[in-house]
Amino acid sequence: MASTTASAADAPTRAETVRAKGRLYRGDLGMWSWVAHRITGVLTFFFLFVHVLDTALVRVSPNAYDTVIETYKHPVMILFELGLLAAVLFHAFNGIRVMLVDFWSKGTKYQKPMLWTVIGLWLVLMIPAAISMLTRAVTEIFGG
């Protein structure tokens, strides 16, 4: 009896096709910088939106505005400030890198070293800021 489908044993083995490098992201550093740039942009936008709303609150109810500002003075909010600083710094430095890649004729050639420069600058600025801000938070929470 003839069958229109061949069994798996009769099928010829195909060599695994190798994808050309750069055709599909597979966790490359460039992909993660793209993702981080989008996330930090959204977080910065969210902060600006909340900032405009809480500043506008002063016209509606000065007492409510004062209450919101007191909430921002809580030591736990220092963690949010640190996150905001991290997001804004990365987004700014990576945005400069993206502009250089787009508008500089040699930008694509040097995009990976520029990304490492962005990461290095971000770390150089974030480590002392994190130490300072976290020290202040711990001092305010536990006394000092």
PDB file of C-alpha atoms in Angstrom:
ATOM      1  CA  MET A   1       0.000   0.000   0.000  1.00  0.00           C
ATOM      2  CA  ALA A   2       1.451   3.330  -1.030  1.00  0.00           C
ATOM      3  CA  SER A   3       1.459   6.256   1.303  1.00  0.00           C
ATOM      4  CA  THR A   4       1.658   9.898   0.420  1.00  0.00           C
ATOM      5  CA  THR A   5       3.789  10.680   3.457  1.00  0.00           C
ATOM      6  CA  ALA A   6       7.206   9.305   4.100  1.00  0.00           C
ATOM      7  CA  SER A   7       8.108   7.959   7.500  1.00  0.00           C
ATOM      8  CA  ALA A   8      10.651   9.755   9.624  1.00  0.00           C
ATOM      9  CA  ALA A   9      13.148   6.959   9.061  1.00  0.00           C
ATOM     10  CA  ASP A  10      12.911   7.328   5.255  1.00  0.00           C
ATOM     11  CA  ALA A  11      13.333  11.123   5.316  1.00  0.00           C
ATOM     12  CA  PRO A  12      16.760  12.351   4.314  1.00  0.00           C
ATOM     13  CA  THR A  13      18.683  14.010   7.081  1.00  0.00           C
ATOM     14  CA  ARG A  14      19.139  17.696   6.539  1.00  0.00           C
ATOM     15  CA  ALA A  15      22.178  19.556   7.672  1.00  0.00           C
ATOM     16  CA  GLU A  16      21.381  22.088  10.334  1.00  0.00           C
ATOM     17  CA  THR A  17      21.131  25.462   8.662  1.00  0.00           C
ATOM     18  CA  VAL A  18      23.426  28.002  10.214  1.00  0.00           C
ATOM     19  CA  ARG A  19      21.989  31.473  10.530  1.00  0.00           C
ATOM     20  CA  ALA A  20      24.163  34.302   9.424  1.00  0.00           C
ATOM     21  CA  LYS A  21      25.504  36.295  12.329  1.00  0.00           C
ATOM     22  CA  GLY A  22      23.463  39.417  12.949  1.00  0.00           C
ATOM     23  CA  ARG A  23      20.271  38.240  11.278  1.00  0.00           C
ATOM     24  CA  LEU A  24      18.476  37.242  14.466  1.00  0.00           C
ATOM     25  CA  TYR A  25      19.010  38.524  17.984  1.00  0.00           C
ATOM     26  CA  ARG A  26      19.935  35.810  20.405  1.00  0.00           C
ATOM     27  CA  GLY A  27      20.736  37.755  23.556  1.00  0.00           C
ATOM     28  CA  ASP A  28      23.459  39.906  22.031  1.00  0.00           C
ATOM     29  CA  LEU A  29      24.615  42.900  24.060  1.00  0.00           C
ATOM     30  CA  GLY A  30      23.141  45.233  21.441  1.00  0.00           C
ATOM     31  CA  MET A  31      19.698  43.720  21.943  1.00  0.00           C
ATOM     32  CA  TRP A  32      19.873  44.223  25.695  1.00  0.00           C
ATOM     33  CA  SER A  33      20.969  47.839  25.270  1.00  0.00           C
ATOM     34  CA  TRP A  34      17.962  48.346  22.963  1.00  0.00           C
ATOM     35  CA  VAL A  35      15.633  46.812  25.578  1.00  0.00           C
ATOM     36  CA  ALA A  36      17.213  48.818  28.413  1.00  0.00           C
ATOM     37  CA  HIS A  37      16.939  52.033  26.382  1.00  0.00           C
ATOM     38  CA  ARG A  38      13.201  51.469  25.867  1.00  0.00           C
ATOM     39  CA  ILE A  39      12.580  50.537  29.505  1.00  0.00           C
ATOM     40  CA  THR A  40      14.537  53.504  30.883  1.00  0.00           C
ATOM     41  CA  GLY A  41      12.717  55.820  28.482  1.00  0.00           C
ATOM     42  CA  VAL A  42       9.327  54.595  29.698  1.00  0.00           C
ATOM     43  CA  LEU A  43      10.395  54.870  33.347  1.00  0.00           C
ATOM     44  CA  THR A  44      11.644  58.420  32.808  1.00  0.00           C
ATOM     45  CA  PHE A  45       8.405  59.345  31.050  1.00  0.00           C
ATOM     46  CA  PHE A  46       6.393  57.851  33.931  1.00  0.00           C
ATOM     47  CA  PHE A  47       8.404  59.879  36.447  1.00  0.00           C
ATOM     48  CA  LEU A  48       7.853  63.089  34.480  1.00  0.00           C
ATOM     49  CA  PHE A  49       4.120  62.346  34.244  1.00  0.00           C
ATOM     50  CA  VAL A  50       3.845  61.798  38.016  1.00  0.00           C
ATOM     51  CA  HIS A  51       5.964  64.890  38.659  1.00  0.00           C
ATOM     52  CA  VAL A  52       3.675  67.080  36.556  1.00  0.00           C
ATOM     53  CA  LEU A  53       0.605  65.644  38.305  1.00  0.00           C
ATOM     54  CA  ASP A  54       1.925  66.138  41.830  1.00  0.00           C
ATOM     55  CA  THR A  55       3.122  69.654  41.014  1.00  0.00           C
ATOM     56  CA  ALA A  56      -0.301  70.498  39.562  1.00  0.00           C
ATOM     57  CA  LEU A  57      -1.834  69.270  42.815  1.00  0.00           C
ATOM     58  CA  VAL A  58      -0.702  72.486  44.518  1.00  0.00           C
ATOM     59  CA  ARG A  59      -3.380  74.393  42.560  1.00  0.00           C
ATOM     60  CA  VAL A  60      -6.114  71.943  43.568  1.00  0.00           C
ATOM     61  CA  SER A  61      -5.297  71.410  47.226  1.00  0.00           C
ATOM     62  CA  PRO A  62      -2.182  72.766  48.926  1.00  0.00           C
ATOM     63  CA  ASN A  63      -2.748  70.406  51.869  1.00  0.00           C
ATOM     64  CA  ALA A  64      -2.805  67.376  49.575  1.00  0.00           C
ATOM     65  CA  TYR A  65       0.339  68.666  47.869  1.00  0.00           C
ATOM     66  CA  ASP A  66       2.091  68.979  51.251  1.00  0.00           C
ATOM     67  CA  THR A  67       1.045  65.419  52.123  1.00  0.00           C
ATOM     68  CA  VAL A  68       2.482  64.088  48.856  1.00  0.00           C
ATOM     69  CA  ILE A  69       5.754  65.960  49.381  1.00  0.00           C
ATOM     70  CA  GLU A  70       6.023  64.527  52.907  1.00  0.00           C
ATOM     71  CA  THR A  71       5.610  61.050  51.411  1.00  0.00           C
ATOM     72  CA  TYR A  72       8.543  61.745  49.101  1.00  0.00           C
ATOM     73  CA  LYS A  73      10.750  62.542  52.111  1.00  0.00           C
ATOM     74  CA  HIS A  74      10.488  58.980  53.458  1.00  0.00           C
ATOM     75  CA  PRO A  75      13.863  57.179  53.446  1.00  0.00           C
ATOM     76  CA  VAL A  76      12.491  54.330  51.305  1.00  0.00           C
ATOM     77  CA  MET A  77      11.932  56.855  48.515  1.00  0.00           C
ATOM     78  CA  ILE A  78      15.722  57.155  48.261  1.00  0.00           C
ATOM     79  CA  LEU A  79      15.633  53.754  46.541  1.00  0.00           C
ATOM     80  CA  PHE A  80      13.235  55.158  43.955  1.00  0.00           C
ATOM     81  CA  GLU A  81      15.478  58.191  43.513  1.00  0.00           C
ATOM     82  CA  LEU A  82      18.428  55.878  42.955  1.00  0.00           C
ATOM     83  CA  GLY A  83      16.430  53.926  40.363  1.00  0.00           C
ATOM     84  CA  LEU A  84      15.445  57.167  38.655  1.00  0.00           C
ATOM     85  CA  LEU A  85      19.062  58.320  38.562  1.00  0.00           C
ATOM     86  CA  ALA A  86      20.149  54.973  37.103  1.00  0.00           C
ATOM     87  CA  ALA A  87      17.451  55.101  34.428  1.00  0.00           C
ATOM     88  CA  VAL A  88      18.087  58.716  33.417  1.00  0.00           C
ATOM     89  CA  LEU A  89      21.870  58.282  33.274  1.00  0.00           C
ATOM     90  CA  PHE A  90      21.716  55.126  31.164  1.00  0.00           C
ATOM     91  CA  HIS A  91      19.063  56.568  28.873  1.00  0.00           C
ATOM     92  CA  ALA A  92      21.071  59.766  28.355  1.00  0.00           C
ATOM     93  CA  PHE A  93      24.414  58.069  27.686  1.00  0.00           C
ATOM     94  CA  ASN A  94      22.898  55.390  25.476  1.00  0.00           C
ATOM     95  CA  GLY A  95      20.922  58.048  23.598  1.00  0.00           C
ATOM     96  CA  ILE A  96      24.168  59.827  22.765  1.00  0.00           C
ATOM     97  CA  ARG A  97      25.574  56.507  21.553  1.00  0.00           C
ATOM     98  CA  VAL A  98      22.501  55.901  19.380  1.00  0.00           C
ATOM     99  CA  MET A  99      22.823  59.367  17.854  1.00  0.00           C
ATOM    100  CA  LEU A 100      26.500  58.752  17.103  1.00  0.00           C
ATOM    101  CA  VAL A 101      25.682  55.417  15.456  1.00  0.00           C
ATOM    102  CA  ASP A 102      22.967  57.084  13.364  1.00  0.00           C
ATOM    103  CA  PHE A 103      24.713  60.295  12.347  1.00  0.00           C
ATOM    104  CA  TRP A 104      28.457  59.561  12.458  1.00  0.00           C
ATOM    105  CA  SER A 105      29.810  57.843   9.355  1.00  0.00           C
ATOM    106  CA  LYS A 106      31.964  55.490  11.479  1.00  0.00           C
ATOM    107  CA  GLY A 107      29.319  55.016  14.152  1.00  0.00           C
ATOM    108  CA  THR A 108      28.340  51.484  13.189  1.00  0.00           C
ATOM    109  CA  LYS A 109      31.975  50.423  13.188  1.00  0.00           C
ATOM    110  CA  TYR A 110      32.466  51.630  16.767  1.00  0.00           C
ATOM    111  CA  GLN A 111      29.042  50.892  18.243  1.00  0.00           C
ATOM    112  CA  LYS A 112      30.213  48.026  20.478  1.00  0.00           C
ATOM    113  CA  PRO A 113      33.138  49.973  22.020  1.00  0.00           C
ATOM    114  CA  MET A 114      30.801  52.918  22.485  1.00  0.00           C
ATOM    115  CA  LEU A 115      28.338  50.656  24.322  1.00  0.00           C
ATOM    116  CA  TRP A 116      31.115  49.493  26.650  1.00  0.00           C
ATOM    117  CA  THR A 117      31.997  53.167  27.194  1.00  0.00           C
ATOM    118  CA  VAL A 118      28.358  53.887  28.085  1.00  0.00           C
ATOM    119  CA  ILE A 119      28.349  51.013  30.574  1.00  0.00           C
ATOM    120  CA  GLY A 120      31.675  52.143  32.035  1.00  0.00           C
ATOM    121  CA  LEU A 121      30.564  55.760  32.437  1.00  0.00           C
ATOM    122  CA  TRP A 122      27.281  54.601  33.939  1.00  0.00           C
ATOM    123  CA  LEU A 123      29.109  52.447  36.506  1.00  0.00           C
ATOM    124  CA  VAL A 124      31.661  55.170  37.328  1.00  0.00           C
ATOM    125  CA  LEU A 125      28.823  57.575  38.124  1.00  0.00           C
ATOM    126  CA  MET A 126      26.344  55.129  39.671  1.00  0.00           C
ATOM    127  CA  ILE A 127      28.632  53.387  42.177  1.00  0.00           C
ATOM    128  CA  PRO A 128      29.529  56.515  44.202  1.00  0.00           C
ATOM    129  CA  ALA A 129      25.964  57.831  43.888  1.00  0.00           C
ATOM    130  CA  ALA A 130      24.547  54.525  45.121  1.00  0.00           C
ATOM    131  CA  ILE A 131      26.965  54.412  48.051  1.00  0.00           C
ATOM    132  CA  SER A 132      26.107  57.981  49.025  1.00  0.00           C
ATOM    133  CA  MET A 133      22.352  57.623  48.663  1.00  0.00           C
ATOM    134  CA  LEU A 134      22.136  54.216  50.342  1.00  0.00           C
ATOM    135  CA  THR A 135      24.297  55.433  53.218  1.00  0.00           C
ATOM    136  CA  ARG A 136      21.908  58.345  53.685  1.00  0.00           C
ATOM    137  CA  ALA A 137      18.899  55.992  53.584  1.00  0.00           C
ATOM    138  CA  VAL A 138      20.382  53.601  56.140  1.00  0.00           C
ATOM    139  CA  THR A 139      21.333  56.514  58.402  1.00  0.00           C
ATOM    140  CA  GLU A 140      17.820  57.944  58.247  1.00  0.00           C
ATOM    141  CA  ILE A 141      16.138  54.574  58.830  1.00  0.00           C
ATOM    142  CA  PHE A 142      18.375  53.258  61.635  1.00  0.00           C
ATOM    143  CA  GLY A 143      19.707  56.506  63.009  1.00  0.00           C
ATOM    144  CA  GLY A 144      23.324  57.373  63.062  1.00  0.00           C
TER     145      GLY A 144
END
